[in-house]
Coordinates of C-alpha atoms and ligand atoms in Angstrom, one line a residue:
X23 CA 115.3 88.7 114.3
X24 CA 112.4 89.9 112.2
X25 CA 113.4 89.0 108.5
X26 CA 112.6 92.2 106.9
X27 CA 115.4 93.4 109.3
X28 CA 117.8 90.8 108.3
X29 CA 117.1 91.2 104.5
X30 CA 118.2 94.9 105.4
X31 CA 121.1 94.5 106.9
X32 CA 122.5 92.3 104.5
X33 CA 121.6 95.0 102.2
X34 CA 123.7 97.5 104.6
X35 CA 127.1 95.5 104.5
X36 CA 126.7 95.7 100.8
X37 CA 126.1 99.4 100.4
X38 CA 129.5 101.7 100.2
X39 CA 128.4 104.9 99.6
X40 CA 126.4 107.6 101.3
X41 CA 124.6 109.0 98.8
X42 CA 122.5 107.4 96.3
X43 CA 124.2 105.3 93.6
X44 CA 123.4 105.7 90.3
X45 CA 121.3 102.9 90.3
X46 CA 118.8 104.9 93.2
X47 CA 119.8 102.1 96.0
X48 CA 119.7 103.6 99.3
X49 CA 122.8 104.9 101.1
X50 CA 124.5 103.3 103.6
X51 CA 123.2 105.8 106.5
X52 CA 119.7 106.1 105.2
X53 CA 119.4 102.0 105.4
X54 CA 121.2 102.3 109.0
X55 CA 118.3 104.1 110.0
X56 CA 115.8 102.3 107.7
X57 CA 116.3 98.9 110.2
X58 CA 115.0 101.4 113.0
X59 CA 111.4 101.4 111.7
X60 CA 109.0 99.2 113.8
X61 CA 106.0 98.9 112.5
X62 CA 104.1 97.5 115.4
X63 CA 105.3 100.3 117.2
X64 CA 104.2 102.9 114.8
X65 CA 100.5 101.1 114.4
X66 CA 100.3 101.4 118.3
X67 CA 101.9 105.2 118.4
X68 CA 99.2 105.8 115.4
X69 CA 96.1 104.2 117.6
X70 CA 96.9 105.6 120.9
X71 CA 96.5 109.7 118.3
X72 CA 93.3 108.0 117.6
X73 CA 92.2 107.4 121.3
X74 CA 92.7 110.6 122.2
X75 CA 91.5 112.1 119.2
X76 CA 88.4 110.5 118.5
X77 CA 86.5 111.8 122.1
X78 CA 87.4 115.2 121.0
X79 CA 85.6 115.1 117.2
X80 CA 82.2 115.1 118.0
X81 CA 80.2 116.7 115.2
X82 CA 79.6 114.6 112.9
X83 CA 78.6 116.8 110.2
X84 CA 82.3 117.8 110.1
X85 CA 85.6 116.2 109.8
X86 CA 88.8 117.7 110.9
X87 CA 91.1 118.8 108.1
X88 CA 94.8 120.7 109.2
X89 CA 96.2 121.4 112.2
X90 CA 97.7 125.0 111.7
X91 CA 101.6 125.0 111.9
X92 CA 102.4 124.6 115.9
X93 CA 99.1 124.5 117.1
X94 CA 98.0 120.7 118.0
X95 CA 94.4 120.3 117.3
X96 CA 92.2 119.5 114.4
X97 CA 90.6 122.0 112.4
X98 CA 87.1 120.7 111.6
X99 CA 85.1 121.8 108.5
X100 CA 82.1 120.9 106.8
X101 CA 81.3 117.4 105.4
X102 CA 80.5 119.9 102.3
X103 CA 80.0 118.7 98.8
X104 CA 82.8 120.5 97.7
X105 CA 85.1 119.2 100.2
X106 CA 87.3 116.4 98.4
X107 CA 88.9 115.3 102.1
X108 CA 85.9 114.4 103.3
X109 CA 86.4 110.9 103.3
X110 CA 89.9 110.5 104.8
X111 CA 89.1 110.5 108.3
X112 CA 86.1 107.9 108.5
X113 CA 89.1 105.9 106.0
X114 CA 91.5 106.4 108.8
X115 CA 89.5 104.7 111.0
X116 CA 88.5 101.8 108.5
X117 CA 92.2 100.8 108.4
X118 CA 93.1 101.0 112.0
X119 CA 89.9 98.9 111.9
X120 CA 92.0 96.7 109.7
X121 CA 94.9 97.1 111.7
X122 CA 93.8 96.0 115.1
X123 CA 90.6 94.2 114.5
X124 CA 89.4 95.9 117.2
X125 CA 85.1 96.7 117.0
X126 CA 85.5 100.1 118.5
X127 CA 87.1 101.1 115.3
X128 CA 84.5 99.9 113.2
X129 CA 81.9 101.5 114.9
X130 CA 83.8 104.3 114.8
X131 CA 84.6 104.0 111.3
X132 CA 80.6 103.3 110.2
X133 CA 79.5 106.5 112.4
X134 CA 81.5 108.8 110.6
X135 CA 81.3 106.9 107.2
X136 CA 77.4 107.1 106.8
X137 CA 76.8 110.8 107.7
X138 CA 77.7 111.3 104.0
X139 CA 75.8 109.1 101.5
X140 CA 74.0 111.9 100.0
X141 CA 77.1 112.2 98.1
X142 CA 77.3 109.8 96.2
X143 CA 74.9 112.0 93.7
X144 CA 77.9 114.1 93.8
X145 CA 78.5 115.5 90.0
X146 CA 80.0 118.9 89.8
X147 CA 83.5 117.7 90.2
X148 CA 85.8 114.6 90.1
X149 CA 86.4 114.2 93.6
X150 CA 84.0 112.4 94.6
X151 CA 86.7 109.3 94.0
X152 CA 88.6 110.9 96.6
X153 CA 85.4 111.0 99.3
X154 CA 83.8 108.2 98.4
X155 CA 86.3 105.7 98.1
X156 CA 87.8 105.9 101.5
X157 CA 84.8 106.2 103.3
X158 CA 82.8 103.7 101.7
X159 CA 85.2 101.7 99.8
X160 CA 87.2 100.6 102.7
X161 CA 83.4 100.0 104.6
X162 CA 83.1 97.3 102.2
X163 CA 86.6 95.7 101.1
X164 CA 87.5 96.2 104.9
X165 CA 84.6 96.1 107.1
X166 CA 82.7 93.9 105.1
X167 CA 80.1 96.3 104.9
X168 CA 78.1 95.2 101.8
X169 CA 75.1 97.4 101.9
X170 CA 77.7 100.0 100.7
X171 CA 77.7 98.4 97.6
X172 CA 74.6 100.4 95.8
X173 CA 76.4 103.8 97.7
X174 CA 79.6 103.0 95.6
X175 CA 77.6 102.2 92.4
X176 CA 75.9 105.3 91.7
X177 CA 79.3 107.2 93.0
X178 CA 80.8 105.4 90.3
X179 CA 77.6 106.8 88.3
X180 CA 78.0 110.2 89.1
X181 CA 81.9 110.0 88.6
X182 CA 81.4 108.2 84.9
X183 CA 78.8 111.4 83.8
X184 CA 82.0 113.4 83.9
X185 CA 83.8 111.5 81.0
X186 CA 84.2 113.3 77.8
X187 CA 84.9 111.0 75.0
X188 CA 86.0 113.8 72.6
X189 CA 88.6 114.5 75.0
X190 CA 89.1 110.6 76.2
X191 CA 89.2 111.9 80.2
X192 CA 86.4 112.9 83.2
X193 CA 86.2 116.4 83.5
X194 CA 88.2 117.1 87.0
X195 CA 86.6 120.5 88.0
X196 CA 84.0 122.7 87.1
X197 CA 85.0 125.9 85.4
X198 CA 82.7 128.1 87.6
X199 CA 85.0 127.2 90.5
X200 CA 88.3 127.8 88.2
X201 CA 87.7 130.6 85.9
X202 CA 91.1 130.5 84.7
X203 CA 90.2 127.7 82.6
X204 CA 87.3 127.9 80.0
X205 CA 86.6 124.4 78.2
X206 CA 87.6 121.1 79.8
X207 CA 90.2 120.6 82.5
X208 CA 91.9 117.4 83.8
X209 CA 94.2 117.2 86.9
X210 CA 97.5 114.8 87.9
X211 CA 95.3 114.3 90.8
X212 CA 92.0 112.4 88.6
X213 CA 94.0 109.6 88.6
X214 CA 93.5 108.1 91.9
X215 CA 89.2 108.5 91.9
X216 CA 89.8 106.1 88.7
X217 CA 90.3 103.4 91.5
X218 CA 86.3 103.7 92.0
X219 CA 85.5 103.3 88.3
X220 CA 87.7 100.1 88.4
X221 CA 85.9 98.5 91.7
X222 CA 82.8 99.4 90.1
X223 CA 83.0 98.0 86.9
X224 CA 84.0 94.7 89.2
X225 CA 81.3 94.7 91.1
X226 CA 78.1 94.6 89.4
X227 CA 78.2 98.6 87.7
X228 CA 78.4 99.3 83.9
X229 CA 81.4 97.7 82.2
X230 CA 81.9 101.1 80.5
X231 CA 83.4 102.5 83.7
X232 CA 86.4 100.1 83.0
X233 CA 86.9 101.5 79.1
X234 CA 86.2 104.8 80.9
X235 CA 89.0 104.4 83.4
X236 CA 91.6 103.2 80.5
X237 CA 91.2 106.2 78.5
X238 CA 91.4 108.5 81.3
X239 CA 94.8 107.2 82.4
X240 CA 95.6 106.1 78.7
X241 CA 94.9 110.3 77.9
X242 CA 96.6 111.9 80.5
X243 CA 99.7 109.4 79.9
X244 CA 99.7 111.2 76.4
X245 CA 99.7 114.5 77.2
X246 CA 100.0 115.2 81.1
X247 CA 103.7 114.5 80.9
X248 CA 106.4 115.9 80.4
X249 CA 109.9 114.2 78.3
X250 CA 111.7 113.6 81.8
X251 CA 108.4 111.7 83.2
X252 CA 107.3 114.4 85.7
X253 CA 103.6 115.9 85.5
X254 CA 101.6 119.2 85.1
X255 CA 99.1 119.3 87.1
X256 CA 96.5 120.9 85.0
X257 CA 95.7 120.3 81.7
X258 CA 93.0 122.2 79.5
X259 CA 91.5 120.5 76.5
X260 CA 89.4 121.6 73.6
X261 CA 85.8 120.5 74.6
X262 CA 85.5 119.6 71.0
X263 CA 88.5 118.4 69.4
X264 CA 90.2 117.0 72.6
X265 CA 93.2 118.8 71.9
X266 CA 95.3 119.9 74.3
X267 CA 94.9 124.3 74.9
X268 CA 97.5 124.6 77.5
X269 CA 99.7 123.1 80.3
X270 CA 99.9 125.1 83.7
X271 CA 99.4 124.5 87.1
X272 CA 97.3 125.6 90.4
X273 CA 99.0 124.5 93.5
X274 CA 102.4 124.1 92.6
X275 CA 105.5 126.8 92.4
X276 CA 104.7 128.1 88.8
X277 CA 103.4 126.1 85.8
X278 CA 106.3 124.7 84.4
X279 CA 107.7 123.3 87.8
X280 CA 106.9 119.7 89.3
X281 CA 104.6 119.6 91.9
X282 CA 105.6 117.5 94.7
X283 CA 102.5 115.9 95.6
X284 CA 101.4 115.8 91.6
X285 CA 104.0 113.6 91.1
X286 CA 103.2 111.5 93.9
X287 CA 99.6 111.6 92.3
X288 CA 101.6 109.9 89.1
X289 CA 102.8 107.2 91.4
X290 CA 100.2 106.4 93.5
X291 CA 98.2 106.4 90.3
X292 CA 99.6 104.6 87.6
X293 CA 100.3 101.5 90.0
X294 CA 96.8 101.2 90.7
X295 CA 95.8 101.4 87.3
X296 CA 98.2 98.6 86.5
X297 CA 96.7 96.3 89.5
X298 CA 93.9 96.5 88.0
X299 CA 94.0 96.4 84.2
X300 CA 97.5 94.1 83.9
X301 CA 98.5 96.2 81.0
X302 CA 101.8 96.1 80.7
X303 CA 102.3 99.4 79.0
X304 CA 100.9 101.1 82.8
X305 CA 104.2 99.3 84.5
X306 CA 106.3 99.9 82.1
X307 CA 105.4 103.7 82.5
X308 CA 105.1 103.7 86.6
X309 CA 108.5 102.5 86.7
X310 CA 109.9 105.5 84.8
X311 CA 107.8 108.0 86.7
X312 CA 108.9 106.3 90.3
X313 CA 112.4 106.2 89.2
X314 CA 112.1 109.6 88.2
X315 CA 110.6 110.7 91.4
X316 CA 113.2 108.7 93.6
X317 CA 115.9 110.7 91.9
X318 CA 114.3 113.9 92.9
X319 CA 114.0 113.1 96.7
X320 CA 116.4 115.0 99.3
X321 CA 118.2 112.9 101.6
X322 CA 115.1 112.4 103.7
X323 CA 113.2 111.2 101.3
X324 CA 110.2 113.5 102.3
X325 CA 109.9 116.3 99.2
X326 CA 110.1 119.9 99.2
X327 CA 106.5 121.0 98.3
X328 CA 107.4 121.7 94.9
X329 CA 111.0 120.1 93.3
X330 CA 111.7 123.2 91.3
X331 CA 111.0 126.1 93.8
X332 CA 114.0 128.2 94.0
X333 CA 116.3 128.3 97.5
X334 CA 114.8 124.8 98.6
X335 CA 116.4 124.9 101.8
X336 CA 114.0 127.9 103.1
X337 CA 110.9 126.0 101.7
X338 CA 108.5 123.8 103.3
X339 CA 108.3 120.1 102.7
X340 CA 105.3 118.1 101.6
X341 CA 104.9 115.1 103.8
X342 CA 101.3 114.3 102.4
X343 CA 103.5 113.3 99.2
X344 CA 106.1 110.9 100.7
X345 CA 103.2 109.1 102.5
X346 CA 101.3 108.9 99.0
X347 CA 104.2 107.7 97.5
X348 CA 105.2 105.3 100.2
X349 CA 101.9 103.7 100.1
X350 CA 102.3 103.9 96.2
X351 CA 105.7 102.7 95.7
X352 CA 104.9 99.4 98.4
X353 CA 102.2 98.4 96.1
X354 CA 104.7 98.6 93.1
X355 CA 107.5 96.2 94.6
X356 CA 104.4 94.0 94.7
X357 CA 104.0 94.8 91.1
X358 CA 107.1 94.6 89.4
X359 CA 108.4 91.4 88.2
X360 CA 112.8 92.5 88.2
X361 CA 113.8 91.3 92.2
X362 CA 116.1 94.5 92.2
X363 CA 113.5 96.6 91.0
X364 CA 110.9 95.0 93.7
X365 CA 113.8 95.7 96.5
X366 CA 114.2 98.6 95.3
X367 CA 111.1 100.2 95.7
X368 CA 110.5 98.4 98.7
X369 CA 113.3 99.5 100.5
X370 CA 112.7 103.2 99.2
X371 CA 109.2 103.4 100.6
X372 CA 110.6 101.5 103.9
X373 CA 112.9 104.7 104.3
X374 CA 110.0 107.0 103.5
X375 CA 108.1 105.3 106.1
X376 CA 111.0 106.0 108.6
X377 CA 111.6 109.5 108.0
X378 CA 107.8 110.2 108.4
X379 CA 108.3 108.6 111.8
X380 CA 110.8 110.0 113.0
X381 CA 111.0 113.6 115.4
X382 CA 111.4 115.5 112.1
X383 CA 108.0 114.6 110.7
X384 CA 106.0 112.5 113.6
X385 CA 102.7 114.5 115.1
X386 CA 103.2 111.9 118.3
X387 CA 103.9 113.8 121.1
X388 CA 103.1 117.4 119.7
X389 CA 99.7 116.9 117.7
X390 CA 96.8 115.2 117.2
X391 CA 97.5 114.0 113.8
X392 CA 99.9 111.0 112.5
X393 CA 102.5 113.4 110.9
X394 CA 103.1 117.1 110.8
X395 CA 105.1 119.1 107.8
X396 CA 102.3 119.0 104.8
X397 CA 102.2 122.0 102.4
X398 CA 98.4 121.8 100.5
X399 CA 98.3 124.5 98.4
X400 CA 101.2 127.2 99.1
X401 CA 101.1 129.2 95.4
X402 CA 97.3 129.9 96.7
X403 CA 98.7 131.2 100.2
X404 CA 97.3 128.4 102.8
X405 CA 98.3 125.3 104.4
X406 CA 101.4 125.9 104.5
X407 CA 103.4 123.3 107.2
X408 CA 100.6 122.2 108.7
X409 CA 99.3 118.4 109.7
X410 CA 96.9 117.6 106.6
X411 CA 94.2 114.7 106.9
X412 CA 95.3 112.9 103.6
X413 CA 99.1 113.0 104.9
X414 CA 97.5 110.8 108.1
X415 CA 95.3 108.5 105.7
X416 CA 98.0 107.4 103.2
X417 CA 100.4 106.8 105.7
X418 CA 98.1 104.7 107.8
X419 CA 97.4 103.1 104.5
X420 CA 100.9 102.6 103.7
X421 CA 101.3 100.9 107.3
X422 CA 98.0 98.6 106.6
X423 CA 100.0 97.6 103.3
X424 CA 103.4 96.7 104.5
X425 CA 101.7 94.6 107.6
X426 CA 99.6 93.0 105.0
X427 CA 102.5 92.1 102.7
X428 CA 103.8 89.8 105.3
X429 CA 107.3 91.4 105.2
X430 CA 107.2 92.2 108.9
X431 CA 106.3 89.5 111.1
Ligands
LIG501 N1 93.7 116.6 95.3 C1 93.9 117.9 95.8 C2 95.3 118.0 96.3 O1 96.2 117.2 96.1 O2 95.6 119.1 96.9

């Protein structure tokens, strides 16, 4: 027997209840179907999407974005500069690169990487983390692709240019494109194009991109949160004095609730930033915001879009969040020193993984995409239960993490 299962079912003969316990252990049931997740299974059932989706994306100066809700094929847009998904699907096919060493996936992977390096002089907004990283960043960690390395500098470049020391974080979108806001804005969601400003500054850029990334994520732990450890997602500053002007939100239910997949920014976020800085301060303050969102979850453990929208059970869920958090939380059991802490997050994004494969939330068989049931923006009126590209890359991510960690085989 695989020890991963084992470690679980001793886990399951000492679990009573059927709920969560108080202290956020998984339920007897939930671990019962937990020791159902195969993940060689799921890698195949995720490659054999691919195989049938890569003949059908042929333009390359697009990449496919949603599939509407019960319709089963991408929706391709523009590689634009605006678009902040461009990067997922090339990073998609960089980690099933990973995942099966097979070539095919490579090339694959370099052919829809490289129609974009133009952006990398990308400037006007913050998510250039988000494109670049994926794309390029996986070329080189993954695909050993080390002529990338000058691409990723001057992304990191035109990400740093962004970075307001009165304020102490990058600026995450221009105002033009958001008149609602008028001096400086910073979202939940800056957090994870930090992760470029860290490789950089480890690879040859300007040391400042490190001090840059610290204040950013040192900032927003000031003010982005709130008492109970959930997020806003926007925040406007004073351009001058860096003081905060006002707390409100764009895509989730209103601007006091908790945005689902902002808190899963939170997650995803603050681990990183502890992987790669070793301040123990970061941990200390991932913990409470995992914890926090782990106490949140439905049974499923795959959020409603936003935790605070009224009648719930009539409102979509975001699965883009549980994968972000599952590929989030795996990296914190690595990361966390307490064994029951480490278990616990473990096991928690095991049962994520589960639920995303299961019928409920699984594209296989209906779709071209990994997993169905994402909600991207539904305050603004669109995506709205629909297969999202990012839901696909952090799940694949979150697979090429727990195969890595050796758990499995
Ligand atoms: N970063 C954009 C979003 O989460 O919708």
């Amino acid at each position: 027997m695989k020890p991963f299962l084992i470690s679980l079912l001793i886990c399951l003969a000492s679990c009573q209840s059927w709920t969560k316990n108080k202290n956020n252990e998984l339920d007897s049931k939930a671990l019962a179907s937990i020791a159902s997740f195969d993940l060689d299974e799921e890698i195949k059932n995720c490659e054999a999407q691919l195989n049938r989706v890569v003949p059908k994306l042929k333009d390359l100066t697009k990449h496919p974005r949603l599939i509407e809700t019960n319709e089963t094929e991408w929706k391709e847009i523009s590689n634009g500069r605006l678009v902040w998904t461009s990067g997922f699907y090339p990073g998609i096919l960089w980690y099933m690169y990973d995942l099966t060493k097979d070539p095919k996936w490579k090339n694959e992977a370099i052919k829809r990487t490289e129609v974009f390096e133009d952006f990398k002089t990308i400037n006007e907004h913050h998510d250039i983390g988000f494109m670049m990283f994926p794309a390029y960043g996986n070329g080189f960690i993954l695909g050993n692709k080390k002529e990338y390395k000058d691409i990723l500098l001057t992304s990191a470049k035109s990400l740093a240019s962004r970075y307001d020391p009165n304020v102490g974080t990058i600026r995450s979108w221009s105002n033009k494109m958001h008149p609602r806001w008028q001096q400086h804005i910073t979202i939940i969601d800056n957090m994870l194009n930090l992760e470029l400003l860290f490789w950089a500054s480890k690879n040859g850029g300007d040391q400042r991109y490190y001090d840059i990334a610290v204040k950013h994520a040192e900032t927003t732990m000031a003010n982005h949160f709130r008492p109970d450890y959930t997020s806003w997602h926007v925040i406007e500053y004073d351009t001058l004095s860096g003081d905060v002007l006002n707390r409100h939100t764009k895509q989730g239910y209103a601007d006091d609730s908790r945005w689902s997949r902002g808190q899963a920014w939170g997650v995803y976020g603050y681990s990183m930033v502890y992987r790669e800085t070793g301040d123990k301060k970061f941990l200390d303050f991932v913990v409470k915001l995992a914890d926090r969102y782990l106490e949140l979850l439905p049974e499923d453990y795959v959020p409603y879009w936003d935790f605070d929208v009224p009648n719930k059970e009539m409102e979509e869920r975001d699965a883009s969040a549980a994968a972000i958090v599952a590929s989030g939380l795996l990296e914190l059991s690595t990361l966390v020193q307490d064994k029951n802490k480490q278990k616990q997050y473990y096991d928690a994004a095991i049962r994520m993984l589960e639920s995303l494969s299961s019928d409920k939330y699984s594209g296989v068989g209906k779709a071209d995409s990994f997993l169905l049931h994402s909600t991207g923006a539904k305050s603004l009126g669109h995506e709205i239960d629909v297969a999202l590209i990012y839901a696909d890359y952090y799940y694949i991510e979150a697979l090429d993490r727990l195969k890595k960690m050796g758990t499995y085989n």
